[in-house]
Amino acid sequence: MSTATEQSAEPAAQVTVIIDGCTKEDAKTVLDALHTSFAGDRAADDEPAEAAGPAPIVWSATFDVSRTLALPGGPAPLASPVKLTAQGGYHAVDRLREALAESFTVKVTGTASGDQEEEAAFRLTSR
């Protein structure tokens, strides 16, 4: 039997985040803002890396949004707009969007709804 600290977060509180179409610096800015607010499956100092060659780069992480650790310290600068896709429970994706709005201007560019979860596409820009 596992203890509460060994168990993973409830699936309804987990949001998978996919970032693409931006520089690794902008990806890091967004991931840092999310790490300020929520526990993630990657270490906070895990740096996004570039891939060799011309292939598209995608960064991903999963965050537990059941508990807010802290709010980001305000607006975070981005060199260009960032495309972010979030997949999780309806309430969890909404909490993630609210946390992102502390640092960025967030525009919902699309959603796909399922029975228990949704996928939402966001466009993040500097505030």
mmCIF file of C-alpha atoms in Angstrom:
data_model
loop_
_atom_site.group_PDB
_atom_site.id
_atom_site.type_symbol
_atom_site.label_atom_id
_atom_site.label_comp_id
_atom_site.label_asym_id
_atom_site.label_seq_id
_atom_site.Cartn_x
_atom_site.Cartn_y
_atom_site.Cartn_z
ATOM 1 C CA MET A 1 0.000 0.000 0.000
ATOM 2 C CA SER A 2 1.392 3.416 -0.896
ATOM 3 C CA THR A 3 1.226 6.516 1.244
ATOM 4 C CA ALA A 4 -0.390 9.763 0.200
ATOM 5 C CA THR A 5 2.996 11.271 -0.670
ATOM 6 C CA GLU A 6 3.807 8.342 -2.945
ATOM 7 C CA GLN A 7 0.539 8.512 -4.858
ATOM 8 C CA SER A 8 0.316 10.676 -7.931
ATOM 9 C CA ALA A 9 -2.188 13.494 -8.220
ATOM 10 C CA GLU A 10 -5.750 12.722 -9.111
ATOM 11 C CA PRO A 11 -5.981 12.402 -12.888
ATOM 12 C CA ALA A 12 -8.654 15.131 -12.931
ATOM 13 C CA ALA A 13 -6.086 17.569 -11.472
ATOM 14 C CA GLN A 14 -3.373 16.860 -14.029
ATOM 15 C CA VAL A 15 -2.916 18.949 -17.145
ATOM 16 C CA THR A 16 -0.567 18.003 -19.954
ATOM 17 C CA VAL A 17 0.970 21.045 -21.612
ATOM 18 C CA ILE A 18 2.482 21.059 -25.097
ATOM 19 C CA ILE A 19 4.391 24.106 -26.333
ATOM 20 C CA ASP A 20 5.543 24.510 -29.913
ATOM 21 C CA GLY A 21 6.307 27.086 -32.563
ATOM 22 C CA CYS A 22 8.565 29.208 -30.350
ATOM 23 C CA THR A 23 12.137 29.590 -29.186
ATOM 24 C CA LYS A 24 13.490 27.555 -26.306
ATOM 25 C CA GLU A 25 13.808 30.801 -24.318
ATOM 26 C CA ASP A 26 10.093 31.537 -24.712
ATOM 27 C CA ALA A 27 9.258 27.916 -23.847
ATOM 28 C CA LYS A 28 11.371 28.274 -20.700
ATOM 29 C CA THR A 29 9.583 31.517 -19.760
ATOM 30 C CA VAL A 30 6.188 29.805 -19.997
ATOM 31 C CA LEU A 31 7.320 26.634 -18.184
ATOM 32 C CA ASP A 32 8.948 28.724 -15.428
ATOM 33 C CA ALA A 33 5.676 30.599 -14.881
ATOM 34 C CA LEU A 34 3.787 27.304 -14.611
ATOM 35 C CA HIS A 35 6.400 25.818 -12.248
ATOM 36 C CA THR A 36 5.932 28.827 -9.975
ATOM 37 C CA SER A 37 2.235 27.977 -9.631
ATOM 38 C CA PHE A 38 2.090 24.179 -9.813
ATOM 39 C CA ALA A 39 4.073 21.023 -9.177
ATOM 40 C CA GLY A 40 5.208 19.419 -12.429
ATOM 41 C CA ASP A 41 6.620 16.149 -13.682
ATOM 42 C CA ARG A 42 9.935 17.842 -14.523
ATOM 43 C CA ALA A 43 12.356 19.644 -12.265
ATOM 44 C CA ALA A 44 11.900 23.414 -12.243
ATOM 45 C CA ASP A 45 15.499 23.818 -13.457
ATOM 46 C CA ASP A 46 15.001 21.398 -16.391
ATOM 47 C CA GLU A 47 15.962 23.556 -19.363
ATOM 48 C CA PRO A 48 14.167 23.176 -22.717
ATOM 49 C CA ALA A 49 16.680 21.947 -25.281
ATOM 50 C CA GLU A 50 17.034 22.525 -28.999
ATOM 51 C CA ALA A 51 16.961 19.582 -31.383
ATOM 52 C CA ALA A 52 19.635 19.170 -33.998
ATOM 53 C CA GLY A 53 18.491 19.875 -37.533
ATOM 54 C CA PRO A 54 15.454 21.594 -38.985
ATOM 55 C CA ALA A 55 12.812 19.376 -37.332
ATOM 56 C CA PRO A 56 9.992 21.117 -35.427
ATOM 57 C CA ILE A 57 10.517 21.232 -31.673
ATOM 58 C CA VAL A 58 7.825 20.459 -29.117
ATOM 59 C CA TRP A 59 8.195 20.807 -25.351
ATOM 60 C CA SER A 60 5.812 19.059 -22.979
ATOM 61 C CA ALA A 61 5.200 18.757 -19.254
ATOM 62 C CA THR A 62 2.421 17.641 -16.935
ATOM 63 C CA PHE A 63 1.298 19.813 -14.023
ATOM 64 C CA ASP A 64 -0.761 19.021 -10.927
ATOM 65 C CA VAL A 65 -3.139 21.963 -10.596
ATOM 66 C CA SER A 66 -4.912 20.677 -7.489
ATOM 67 C CA ARG A 67 -2.870 23.064 -5.328
ATOM 68 C CA THR A 68 -1.467 26.483 -6.235
ATOM 69 C CA LEU A 69 2.072 26.862 -4.873
ATOM 70 C CA ALA A 70 2.360 30.592 -5.592
ATOM 71 C CA LEU A 71 1.287 33.133 -8.160
ATOM 72 C CA PRO A 72 3.836 34.213 -10.754
ATOM 73 C CA GLY A 73 5.507 37.530 -10.003
ATOM 74 C CA GLY A 74 3.735 39.452 -12.753
ATOM 75 C CA PRO A 75 4.131 39.873 -16.489
ATOM 76 C CA ALA A 76 6.771 37.728 -18.193
ATOM 77 C CA PRO A 77 8.285 38.916 -21.493
ATOM 78 C CA LEU A 78 8.015 36.763 -24.617
ATOM 79 C CA ALA A 79 9.971 37.446 -27.806
ATOM 80 C CA SER A 80 7.023 36.259 -29.910
ATOM 81 C CA PRO A 81 3.612 34.636 -29.415
ATOM 82 C CA VAL A 82 3.645 31.106 -27.989
ATOM 83 C CA LYS A 83 1.216 28.329 -28.942
ATOM 84 C CA LEU A 84 0.278 26.165 -25.960
ATOM 85 C CA THR A 85 -2.076 23.186 -25.903
ATOM 86 C CA ALA A 86 -3.477 22.030 -22.559
ATOM 87 C CA GLN A 87 -5.233 18.712 -22.059
ATOM 88 C CA GLY A 88 -6.976 17.677 -18.852
ATOM 89 C CA GLY A 89 -10.178 17.925 -16.870
ATOM 90 C CA TYR A 90 -12.365 20.971 -17.499
ATOM 91 C CA HIS A 91 -11.673 22.566 -14.109
ATOM 92 C CA ALA A 92 -7.958 21.730 -14.297
ATOM 93 C CA VAL A 93 -7.494 23.341 -17.721
ATOM 94 C CA ASP A 94 -9.359 26.414 -16.483
ATOM 95 C CA ARG A 95 -7.052 26.694 -13.435
ATOM 96 C CA LEU A 96 -4.021 26.439 -15.711
ATOM 97 C CA ARG A 97 -5.393 29.186 -17.968
ATOM 98 C CA GLU A 98 -5.997 31.434 -14.946
ATOM 99 C CA ALA A 99 -2.413 30.914 -13.757
ATOM 100 C CA LEU A 100 -1.052 31.714 -17.221
ATOM 101 C CA ALA A 101 -3.116 34.916 -17.254
ATOM 102 C CA GLU A 102 -1.072 36.162 -14.272
ATOM 103 C CA SER A 103 1.976 36.429 -16.570
ATOM 104 C CA PHE A 104 0.685 36.573 -20.152
ATOM 105 C CA THR A 105 -2.195 37.700 -22.285
ATOM 106 C CA VAL A 106 -4.039 34.450 -22.991
ATOM 107 C CA LYS A 107 -6.290 34.007 -26.003
ATOM 108 C CA VAL A 108 -8.227 30.754 -26.451
ATOM 109 C CA THR A 109 -7.788 29.755 -30.092
ATOM 110 C CA GLY A 110 -9.679 26.466 -30.013
ATOM 111 C CA THR A 111 -11.158 23.749 -27.828
ATOM 112 C CA ALA A 112 -12.168 20.133 -28.213
ATOM 113 C CA SER A 113 -14.459 18.667 -25.588
ATOM 114 C CA GLY A 114 -14.715 15.115 -24.388
ATOM 115 C CA ASP A 115 -16.765 13.375 -21.746
ATOM 116 C CA GLN A 116 -14.426 14.061 -18.821
ATOM 117 C CA GLU A 117 -11.728 16.305 -20.252
ATOM 118 C CA GLU A 118 -10.962 18.916 -22.815
ATOM 119 C CA GLU A 119 -8.137 20.062 -24.999
ATOM 120 C CA ALA A 120 -7.670 23.806 -25.266
ATOM 121 C CA ALA A 121 -5.321 25.732 -27.531
ATOM 122 C CA PHE A 122 -3.993 29.049 -26.260
ATOM 123 C CA ARG A 123 -1.983 31.856 -27.814
ATOM 124 C CA LEU A 124 0.214 33.552 -25.228
ATOM 125 C CA THR A 125 1.659 37.021 -25.725
ATOM 126 C CA SER A 126 3.432 39.466 -23.436
ATOM 127 C CA ARG A 127 1.216 41.755 -21.358
#
